[in-house]
PDB file of C-alpha atoms in Angstrom:
ATOM      1  CA  MET A  24      36.025 -10.492   9.303  1.00 42.00           C
ATOM      2  CA  GLU A  25      36.880 -13.965   7.326  1.00 45.00           C
ATOM      3  CA  GLY A  26      33.461 -14.801   5.810  1.00 47.00           C
ATOM      4  CA  ALA A  27      31.312 -12.138   6.579  1.00 63.00           C
ATOM      5  CA  VAL A  28      30.233 -11.266   3.247  1.00 87.00           C
ATOM      6  CA  ILE A  29      28.478  -7.974   3.891  1.00 93.00           C
ATOM      7  CA  ASP A  30      30.180  -4.920   1.439  1.00 94.00           C
ATOM      8  CA  TYR A  31      29.719  -1.805   2.988  1.00 94.00           C
ATOM      9  CA  GLN A  32      30.164   1.914   0.782  1.00 94.00           C
ATOM     10  CA  LYS A  33      29.255   5.080   1.889  1.00 95.00           C
ATOM     11  CA  GLN A  34      27.665   7.003  -0.669  1.00 93.00           C
ATOM     12  CA  GLY A  35      26.921  10.665   0.549  1.00 93.00           C
ATOM     13  CA  ARG A  36      25.065  10.242   3.819  1.00 94.00           C
ATOM     14  CA  VAL A  37      23.509   6.758   2.737  1.00 96.00           C
ATOM     15  CA  ALA A  38      25.095   3.770   3.732  1.00 97.00           C
ATOM     16  CA  LEU A  39      25.174   0.942   1.154  1.00 97.00           C
ATOM     17  CA  LEU A  40      25.363  -2.442   2.478  1.00 97.00           C
ATOM     18  CA  THR A  41      25.475  -5.219  -0.327  1.00 97.00           C
ATOM     19  CA  MET A  42      25.075  -9.176   0.689  1.00 96.00           C
ATOM     20  CA  ASN A  43      27.818 -10.788  -1.473  1.00 95.00           C
ATOM     21  CA  ASN A  44      27.846 -14.370  -0.987  1.00 93.00           C
ATOM     22  CA  PRO A  45      27.349 -16.179  -4.378  1.00 91.00           C
ATOM     23  CA  PRO A  46      25.731 -17.416  -5.928  1.00 93.00           C
ATOM     24  CA  ALA A  47      22.518 -17.034  -3.622  1.00 94.00           C
ATOM     25  CA  ASN A  48      23.945 -14.488  -0.963  1.00 95.00           C
ATOM     26  CA  THR A  49      23.229 -16.967   1.785  1.00 94.00           C
ATOM     27  CA  TRP A  50      23.611 -15.820   5.476  1.00 94.00           C
ATOM     28  CA  THR A  51      26.205 -17.229   7.500  1.00 92.00           C
ATOM     29  CA  VAL A  52      26.793 -16.771  11.475  1.00 92.00           C
ATOM     30  CA  ASP A  53      29.740 -14.563  10.307  1.00 91.00           C
ATOM     31  CA  SER A  54      27.868 -12.267   7.799  1.00 93.00           C
ATOM     32  CA  LEU A  55      24.882 -11.409  10.430  1.00 95.00           C
ATOM     33  CA  ASN A  56      27.467 -11.083  13.142  1.00 94.00           C
ATOM     34  CA  ARG A  57      29.048  -8.561  10.421  1.00 94.00           C
ATOM     35  CA  LEU A  58      25.604  -6.694   9.893  1.00 96.00           C
ATOM     36  CA  ALA A  59      24.785  -6.574  13.512  1.00 96.00           C
ATOM     37  CA  ALA A  60      28.536  -4.637  13.823  1.00 95.00           C
ATOM     38  CA  LEU A  61      27.992  -2.218  10.838  1.00 95.00           C
ATOM     39  CA  VAL A  62      24.744  -1.057  11.911  1.00 97.00           C
ATOM     40  CA  ASN A  63      25.865  -0.322  15.196  1.00 95.00           C
ATOM     41  CA  GLU A  64      29.044   1.608  13.877  1.00 95.00           C
ATOM     42  CA  LEU A  65      26.334   3.513  11.848  1.00 96.00           C
ATOM     43  CA  ASN A  66      24.602   4.388  14.765  1.00 95.00           C
ATOM     44  CA  GLY A  67      27.526   6.261  15.814  1.00 93.00           C
ATOM     45  CA  ASP A  68      28.454   7.787  12.767  1.00 93.00           C
ATOM     46  CA  ASP A  69      26.408  11.559  12.750  1.00 90.00           C
ATOM     47  CA  ASP A  70      27.779  11.637   8.920  1.00 91.00           C
ATOM     48  CA  ILE A  71      25.279   8.727   8.003  1.00 95.00           C
ATOM     49  CA  ARG A  72      21.292   9.440   7.862  1.00 94.00           C
ATOM     50  CA  SER A  73      19.887   6.463   6.261  1.00 96.00           C
ATOM     51  CA  LEU A  74      20.732   2.688   4.826  1.00 97.00           C
ATOM     52  CA  VAL A  75      19.973   0.861   1.888  1.00 98.00           C
ATOM     53  CA  LEU A  76      20.585  -3.111   1.871  1.00 98.00           C
ATOM     54  CA  THR A  77      20.384  -5.027  -1.659  1.00 97.00           C
ATOM     55  CA  GLY A  78      21.994  -8.094  -3.069  1.00 97.00           C
ATOM     56  CA  GLU A  79      25.016  -8.799  -5.169  1.00 95.00           C
ATOM     57  CA  GLY A  80      24.380  -9.547  -8.805  1.00 92.00           C
ATOM     58  CA  GLU A  81      20.901  -9.538 -10.484  1.00 90.00           C
ATOM     59  CA  LYS A  82      19.007 -12.867  -9.360  1.00 94.00           C
ATOM     60  CA  PHE A  83      19.251 -12.887  -5.655  1.00 96.00           C
ATOM     61  CA  PHE A  84      18.632 -10.348  -3.064  1.00 97.00           C
ATOM     62  CA  CYS A  85      19.258 -13.121  -0.517  1.00 96.00           C
ATOM     63  CA  ALA A  86      17.990 -16.608  -0.040  1.00 94.00           C
ATOM     64  CA  GLY A  87      17.992 -16.892   3.683  1.00 91.00           C
ATOM     65  CA  ALA A  88      20.467 -19.603   5.240  1.00 88.00           C
ATOM     66  CA  GLU A  89      22.425 -22.297   4.010  1.00 83.00           C
ATOM     67  CA  LEU A  90      20.018 -25.159   4.669  1.00 80.00           C
ATOM     68  CA  SER A  91      23.147 -27.800   4.936  1.00 82.00           C
ATOM     69  CA  VAL A  92      23.827 -25.778   8.172  1.00 82.00           C
ATOM     70  CA  PHE A  93      20.525 -27.366   9.575  1.00 80.00           C
ATOM     71  CA  ALA A  94      21.005 -30.974   7.652  1.00 80.00           C
ATOM     72  CA  ASP A  95      22.419 -33.138  10.559  1.00 82.00           C
ATOM     73  CA  GLY A  96      19.925 -31.719  13.203  1.00 82.00           C
ATOM     74  CA  ASP A  97      22.600 -30.015  15.567  1.00 82.00           C
ATOM     75  CA  LYS A  98      20.714 -27.894  18.114  1.00 86.00           C
ATOM     76  CA  GLY A  99      23.735 -26.172  18.802  1.00 87.00           C
ATOM     77  CA  LYS A 100      24.482 -25.097  15.410  1.00 85.00           C
ATOM     78  CA  ALA A 101      20.904 -24.001  15.076  1.00 85.00           C
ATOM     79  CA  HIS A 102      20.748 -21.927  18.391  1.00 89.00           C
ATOM     80  CA  ALA A 103      24.211 -20.285  17.018  1.00 90.00           C
ATOM     81  CA  MET A 104      22.360 -19.169  13.901  1.00 89.00           C
ATOM     82  CA  ALA A 105      19.072 -18.513  15.340  1.00 89.00           C
ATOM     83  CA  GLN A 106      20.747 -16.184  17.793  1.00 92.00           C
ATOM     84  CA  ALA A 107      22.752 -14.578  15.106  1.00 93.00           C
ATOM     85  CA  PHE A 108      19.809 -13.813  13.214  1.00 93.00           C
ATOM     86  CA  GLY A 109      18.241 -12.197  16.033  1.00 93.00           C
ATOM     87  CA  ARG A 110      21.160  -9.886  16.840  1.00 94.00           C
ATOM     88  CA  ALA A 111      21.485  -9.022  13.131  1.00 96.00           C
ATOM     89  CA  PHE A 112      17.767  -8.063  12.334  1.00 96.00           C
ATOM     90  CA  GLU A 113      16.721  -6.352  15.758  1.00 95.00           C
ATOM     91  CA  ALA A 114      20.094  -4.025  15.150  1.00 96.00           C
ATOM     92  CA  LEU A 115      18.609  -3.414  11.295  1.00 97.00           C
ATOM     93  CA  SER A 116      15.231  -2.703  12.753  1.00 94.00           C
ATOM     94  CA  GLU A 117      16.558  -0.605  15.336  1.00 94.00           C
ATOM     95  CA  PHE A 118      18.660   1.454  13.078  1.00 96.00           C
ATOM     96  CA  ARG A 119      18.368   5.116  14.065  1.00 95.00           C
ATOM     97  CA  GLY A 120      17.704   6.178  10.649  1.00 95.00           C
ATOM     98  CA  LEU A 121      15.676   5.272   7.539  1.00 97.00           C
ATOM     99  CA  SER A 122      16.496   1.810   6.224  1.00 97.00           C
ATOM    100  CA  VAL A 123      15.303   0.709   2.723  1.00 98.00           C
ATOM    101  CA  ALA A 124      15.614  -2.818   1.263  1.00 98.00           C
ATOM    102  CA  ALA A 125      16.391  -2.741  -2.293  1.00 98.00           C
ATOM    103  CA  ILE A 126      15.001  -6.232  -3.535  1.00 98.00           C
ATOM    104  CA  ASN A 127      16.979  -6.982  -6.998  1.00 97.00           C
ATOM    105  CA  GLY A 128      16.063 -10.564  -6.928  1.00 96.00           C
ATOM    106  CA  TYR A 129      14.582 -13.651  -5.005  1.00 97.00           C
ATOM    107  CA  ALA A 130      14.194 -12.745  -1.578  1.00 97.00           C
ATOM    108  CA  MET A 131      13.465 -16.170   0.157  1.00 96.00           C
ATOM    109  CA  GLY A 132      13.409 -16.990   4.056  1.00 94.00           C
ATOM    110  CA  GLY A 133      15.996 -15.252   5.732  1.00 94.00           C
ATOM    111  CA  GLY A 134      16.394 -12.616   2.921  1.00 96.00           C
ATOM    112  CA  LEU A 135      12.768 -11.709   2.971  1.00 97.00           C
ATOM    113  CA  GLU A 136      13.118 -11.522   6.732  1.00 96.00           C
ATOM    114  CA  ALA A 137      16.168  -8.992   6.226  1.00 97.00           C
ATOM    115  CA  ALA A 138      13.815  -7.236   4.316  1.00 97.00           C
ATOM    116  CA  LEU A 139      10.951  -6.931   6.817  1.00 97.00           C
ATOM    117  CA  ALA A 140      13.792  -5.508   9.364  1.00 96.00           C
ATOM    118  CA  CYS A 141      13.847  -2.536   7.135  1.00 98.00           C
ATOM    119  CA  ASP A 142      11.611   0.559   6.935  1.00 96.00           C
ATOM    120  CA  LEU A 143      11.008   0.406   3.356  1.00 97.00           C
ATOM    121  CA  ARG A 144      11.052  -2.272   0.598  1.00 98.00           C
ATOM    122  CA  ILE A 145      11.555  -1.278  -2.986  1.00 98.00           C
ATOM    123  CA  ALA A 146      11.301  -4.777  -5.581  1.00 97.00           C
ATOM    124  CA  ALA A 147      12.499  -5.153  -8.964  1.00 97.00           C
ATOM    125  CA  GLU A 148       9.924  -6.229 -11.440  1.00 97.00           C
ATOM    126  CA  ARG A 149      11.895  -9.987 -11.526  1.00 96.00           C
ATOM    127  CA  ALA A 150      12.024  -9.904  -7.700  1.00 97.00           C
ATOM    128  CA  GLY A 151      10.232 -13.044  -5.990  1.00 96.00           C
ATOM    129  CA  MET A 152       9.344 -13.258  -2.140  1.00 97.00           C
ATOM    130  CA  GLY A 153       8.332 -16.151   0.055  1.00 96.00           C
ATOM    131  CA  LEU A 154       8.974 -17.623   3.481  1.00 94.00           C
ATOM    132  CA  PRO A 155       9.158 -21.587   2.381  1.00 91.00           C
ATOM    133  CA  GLU A 156      10.528 -22.714   6.066  1.00 90.00           C
ATOM    134  CA  ALA A 157       7.829 -24.966   6.784  1.00 90.00           C
ATOM    135  CA  ARG A 158       8.490 -26.948   3.780  1.00 86.00           C
ATOM    136  CA  VAL A 159      11.516 -28.440   5.034  1.00 84.00           C
ATOM    137  CA  GLY A 160      10.550 -28.789   8.453  1.00 85.00           C
ATOM    138  CA  LEU A 161      11.963 -25.349   9.969  1.00 86.00           C
ATOM    139  CA  LEU A 162      10.245 -21.933  10.573  1.00 87.00           C
ATOM    140  CA  PRO A 163      10.894 -18.544  10.338  1.00 88.00           C
ATOM    141  CA  CYS A 164      13.086 -17.261  13.344  1.00 88.00           C
ATOM    142  CA  ALA A 165      14.225 -13.866  12.307  1.00 90.00           C
ATOM    143  CA  GLY A 166      10.989 -11.882  12.677  1.00 91.00           C
ATOM    144  CA  GLY A 167       9.082 -13.599   9.833  1.00 92.00           C
ATOM    145  CA  THR A 168       6.152 -14.380  11.942  1.00 93.00           C
ATOM    146  CA  GLN A 169       5.857 -11.187  14.042  1.00 90.00           C
ATOM    147  CA  LEU A 170       6.687  -8.686  11.459  1.00 93.00           C
ATOM    148  CA  LEU A 171       4.831  -9.900   8.294  1.00 94.00           C
ATOM    149  CA  PRO A 172       1.436  -9.702   9.790  1.00 93.00           C
ATOM    150  CA  HIS A 173       2.063  -6.243  10.747  1.00 91.00           C
ATOM    151  CA  LEU A 174       2.497  -5.298   7.171  1.00 93.00           C
ATOM    152  CA  VAL A 175       0.143  -7.559   5.103  1.00 95.00           C
ATOM    153  CA  GLY A 176      -2.342  -8.617   7.408  1.00 94.00           C
ATOM    154  CA  GLU A 177      -2.919 -12.093   9.388  1.00 95.00           C
ATOM    155  CA  ALA A 178      -4.349 -13.850   6.600  1.00 96.00           C
ATOM    156  CA  TRP A 179      -1.781 -13.010   3.976  1.00 96.00           C
ATOM    157  CA  ALA A 180       0.984 -13.685   6.749  1.00 95.00           C
ATOM    158  CA  LYS A 181      -0.608 -17.331   6.915  1.00 96.00           C
ATOM    159  CA  ARG A 182      -0.657 -18.054   3.419  1.00 96.00           C
ATOM    160  CA  LEU A 183       2.821 -17.427   2.770  1.00 96.00           C
ATOM    161  CA  ILE A 184       4.036 -18.955   6.024  1.00 95.00           C
ATOM    162  CA  LEU A 185       1.724 -21.833   6.418  1.00 95.00           C
ATOM    163  CA  CYS A 186       0.698 -22.390   2.491  1.00 95.00           C
ATOM    164  CA  GLY A 187       4.167 -21.618   1.635  1.00 93.00           C
ATOM    165  CA  GLU A 188       3.044 -19.138  -1.349  1.00 94.00           C
ATOM    166  CA  ARG A 189       5.247 -17.245  -3.154  1.00 95.00           C
ATOM    167  CA  LEU A 190       4.765 -13.887  -4.481  1.00 96.00           C
ATOM    168  CA  GLY A 191       5.989 -12.034  -7.689  1.00 97.00           C
ATOM    169  CA  ALA A 192       6.782  -8.176  -7.008  1.00 97.00           C
ATOM    170  CA  ASP A 193       3.415  -6.823  -8.275  1.00 96.00           C
ATOM    171  CA  GLN A 194       1.434  -8.941  -6.031  1.00 97.00           C
ATOM    172  CA  ALA A 195       3.751  -8.385  -3.368  1.00 97.00           C
ATOM    173  CA  GLN A 196       2.849  -4.554  -3.905  1.00 97.00           C
ATOM    174  CA  ALA A 197      -0.712  -5.219  -4.008  1.00 97.00           C
ATOM    175  CA  ILE A 198      -0.820  -6.535  -0.764  1.00 97.00           C
ATOM    176  CA  GLY A 199       1.630  -4.123   0.908  1.00 96.00           C
ATOM    177  CA  LEU A 200       4.594  -6.314   1.444  1.00 97.00           C
ATOM    178  CA  VAL A 201       6.472  -3.762  -0.873  1.00 97.00           C
ATOM    179  CA  GLU A 202       6.071   0.007  -1.528  1.00 96.00           C
ATOM    180  CA  GLU A 203       7.057   0.426  -5.087  1.00 96.00           C
ATOM    181  CA  VAL A 204       7.859  -1.667  -7.745  1.00 97.00           C
ATOM    182  CA  VAL A 205      10.137  -0.348 -10.479  1.00 97.00           C
ATOM    183  CA  SER A 206      12.592  -2.136 -13.355  1.00 96.00           C
ATOM    184  CA  ASN A 207      14.942  -4.325 -13.074  1.00 93.00           C
ATOM    185  CA  GLY A 208      17.808  -2.015 -13.302  1.00 91.00           C
ATOM    186  CA  GLU A 209      16.473   0.912 -11.383  1.00 96.00           C
ATOM    187  CA  VAL A 210      15.458  -0.841  -7.726  1.00 97.00           C
ATOM    188  CA  LEU A 211      19.123   0.320  -6.542  1.00 97.00           C
ATOM    189  CA  SER A 212      18.788   4.186  -7.791  1.00 96.00           C
ATOM    190  CA  ARG A 213      15.454   4.448  -6.746  1.00 97.00           C
ATOM    191  CA  ALA A 214      16.076   3.014  -3.135  1.00 97.00           C
ATOM    192  CA  LEU A 215      19.088   5.223  -2.803  1.00 97.00           C
ATOM    193  CA  ALA A 216      17.089   8.289  -4.257  1.00 96.00           C
ATOM    194  CA  LEU A 217      14.515   7.317  -1.435  1.00 95.00           C
ATOM    195  CA  ALA A 218      17.130   7.381   1.181  1.00 96.00           C
ATOM    196  CA  GLU A 219      18.675  10.283   0.128  1.00 94.00           C
ATOM    197  CA  ARG A 220      15.294  12.232   0.987  1.00 93.00           C
ATOM    198  CA  VAL A 221      15.976  12.021   4.499  1.00 92.00           C
ATOM    199  CA  GLU A 222      18.983  14.009   4.511  1.00 89.00           C
ATOM    200  CA  GLY A 223      16.356  17.223   4.443  1.00 87.00           C
ATOM    201  CA  GLN A 224      14.778  16.080   7.730  1.00 88.00           C
ATOM    202  CA  SER A 225      16.287  16.665  11.313  1.00 86.00           C
ATOM    203  CA  PRO A 226      18.032  13.237  12.169  1.00 87.00           C
ATOM    204  CA  GLY A 227      17.047  13.475  16.002  1.00 88.00           C
ATOM    205  CA  SER A 228      13.049  14.110  14.641  1.00 87.00           C
ATOM    206  CA  VAL A 229      13.718  10.879  12.258  1.00 88.00           C
ATOM    207  CA  ALA A 230      14.989   8.907  15.198  1.00 87.00           C
ATOM    208  CA  ALA A 231      12.358   9.879  17.453  1.00 87.00           C
ATOM    209  CA  CYS A 232       9.403   9.318  14.766  1.00 84.00           C
ATOM    210  CA  LYS A 233      10.906   6.098  14.056  1.00 88.00           C
ATOM    211  CA  ARG A 234      10.856   4.590  17.601  1.00 89.00           C
ATOM    212  CA  LEU A 235       7.393   5.968  17.879  1.00 86.00           C
ATOM    213  CA  ILE A 236       6.099   4.198  15.060  1.00 83.00           C
ATOM    214  CA  GLN A 237       7.603   1.023  15.828  1.00 85.00           C
ATOM    215  CA  SER A 238       6.325   0.846  19.349  1.00 83.00           C
ATOM    216  CA  ALA A 239       2.895   1.161  18.344  1.00 81.00           C
ATOM    217  CA  ARG A 240       3.047  -2.480  17.374  1.00 80.00           C
ATOM    218  CA  ARG A 241       2.988  -3.510  20.911  1.00 78.00           C
ATOM    219  CA  ARG A 242       1.435  -0.570  22.975  1.00 75.00           C
ATOM    220  CA  PRO A 243      -1.580   0.565  23.571  1.00 73.00           C
ATOM    221  CA  LEU A 244      -2.901   3.796  21.719  1.00 76.00           C
ATOM    222  CA  ASN A 245      -3.340   5.771  24.842  1.00 77.00           C
ATOM    223  CA  GLU A 246       0.258   4.966  26.254  1.00 77.00           C
ATOM    224  CA  GLY A 247       1.612   5.917  22.837  1.00 74.00           C
ATOM    225  CA  ARG A 248      -0.106   9.424  22.565  1.00 78.00           C
ATOM    226  CA  VAL A 249       1.599  10.098  25.884  1.00 79.00           C
ATOM    227  CA  ARG A 250       4.922   8.832  24.699  1.00 76.00           C
ATOM    228  CA  GLU A 251       4.340  10.878  21.399  1.00 75.00           C
ATOM    229  CA  ARG A 252       3.899  14.229  23.468  1.00 78.00           C
ATOM    230  CA  ASP A 253       6.918  13.486  25.522  1.00 78.00           C
ATOM    231  CA  ALA A 254       8.950  12.813  22.461  1.00 76.00           C
ATOM    232  CA  PHE A 255       7.874  16.084  21.102  1.00 74.00           C
ATOM    233  CA  MET A 256       8.874  17.956  24.076  1.00 78.00           C
ATOM    234  CA  ALA A 257      12.412  16.250  24.364  1.00 79.00           C
ATOM    235  CA  LEU A 258      12.971  17.689  20.808  1.00 75.00           C
ATOM    236  CA  PHE A 259      13.232  21.347  22.584  1.00 77.00           C
ATOM    237  CA  ASP A 260      16.222  20.016  24.445  1.00 81.00           C
ATOM    238  CA  THR A 261      18.172  20.007  21.114  1.00 83.00           C
ATOM    239  CA  GLU A 262      19.702  22.649  19.037  1.00 80.00           C
ATOM    240  CA  ASP A 263      18.550  21.035  15.707  1.00 79.00           C
ATOM    241  CA  GLN A 264      14.798  22.125  16.902  1.00 79.00           C
ATOM    242  CA  ARG A 265      15.816  25.542  16.990  1.00 78.00           C
ATOM    243  CA  GLU A 266      17.533  25.306  13.706  1.00 75.00           C
ATOM    244  CA  GLY A 267      14.790  23.958  11.599  1.00 74.00           C
ATOM    245  CA  VAL A 268      12.265  26.399  12.550  1.00 75.00           C
ATOM    246  CA  ASN A 269      14.367  29.186  12.255  1.00 78.00           C
ATOM    247  CA  ALA A 270      15.457  27.986   8.938  1.00 78.00           C
ATOM    248  CA  PHE A 271      12.030  27.628   8.002  1.00 77.00           C
ATOM    249  CA  LEU A 272      11.239  31.215   8.836  1.00 81.00           C
ATOM    250  CA  LYS A 273      14.266  32.512   7.190  1.00 82.00           C
ATOM    251  CA  LYS A 274      13.682  30.748   3.937  1.00 83.00           C
ATOM    252  CA  ARG A 275      16.917  28.873   4.040  1.00 84.00           C
ATOM    253  CA  GLU A 276      17.934  25.367   4.225  1.00 83.00           C
ATOM    254  CA  PRO A 277      18.387  23.946   7.685  1.00 83.00           C
ATOM    255  CA  GLN A 278      22.053  22.833   8.569  1.00 81.00           C
ATOM    256  CA  TRP A 279      21.650  19.626  10.714  1.00 75.00           C
ATOM    257  CA  ARG A 280      24.105  18.941  13.428  1.00 80.00           C
ATOM    258  CA  ASN A 281      22.317  16.246  15.184  1.00 79.00           C
ATOM    259  CA  ARG A 282      22.344  17.584  18.649  1.00 77.00           C
TER     260      ARG A 282
END
């Protein structure tokens, strides 16, 4: 797909997706569509258990969308971009396995929103994060206003979005925006190591648990408890449930078949 600058490498059971659009790894409609298509393909690949999203180079994870796209005020272009953001990041958020953002540099606007769509975020010491859209007469349209408050609370979300504050990696970790900060040269290897840990888990259990955790954002607790028990019982229709229990009892490693 021409202009769809997302590189894909398979590293064992981990899919490594790299945003590669120098100099700032900005998003285009094509690259967003490429991301959505890749994630949908990965959902159908039983060999893949997790994915890592990172940026090419040392300075930028992703600086968001190219502002020049919005310079002429064309609502048609804006609509196409907003829809592409929605498709891509909703697909990323709903990926059946674990997703880890390896934030190797600046993650601004739609770059930070890409990280928010992942399950976990590992940041390099040099990383900087922000949602500066209001400074240019726009707003985060790829989940920023919806996902950020769940991670950092409403007040910090308002500081980043309404006041335009930017955070360094250490402060981002202190408020819960990222889970871990590592040295600049280790962010990708740390994210890959974390992603690889999922290989020891049942794929069906991981997918079911992820759906339950994410649905807790929008469902009442009493409804979530019922859905949790229903999901638990559904696992007994799978081969992996029996494999996991019996492997533990026989003190051997389970052989997951994702069925």
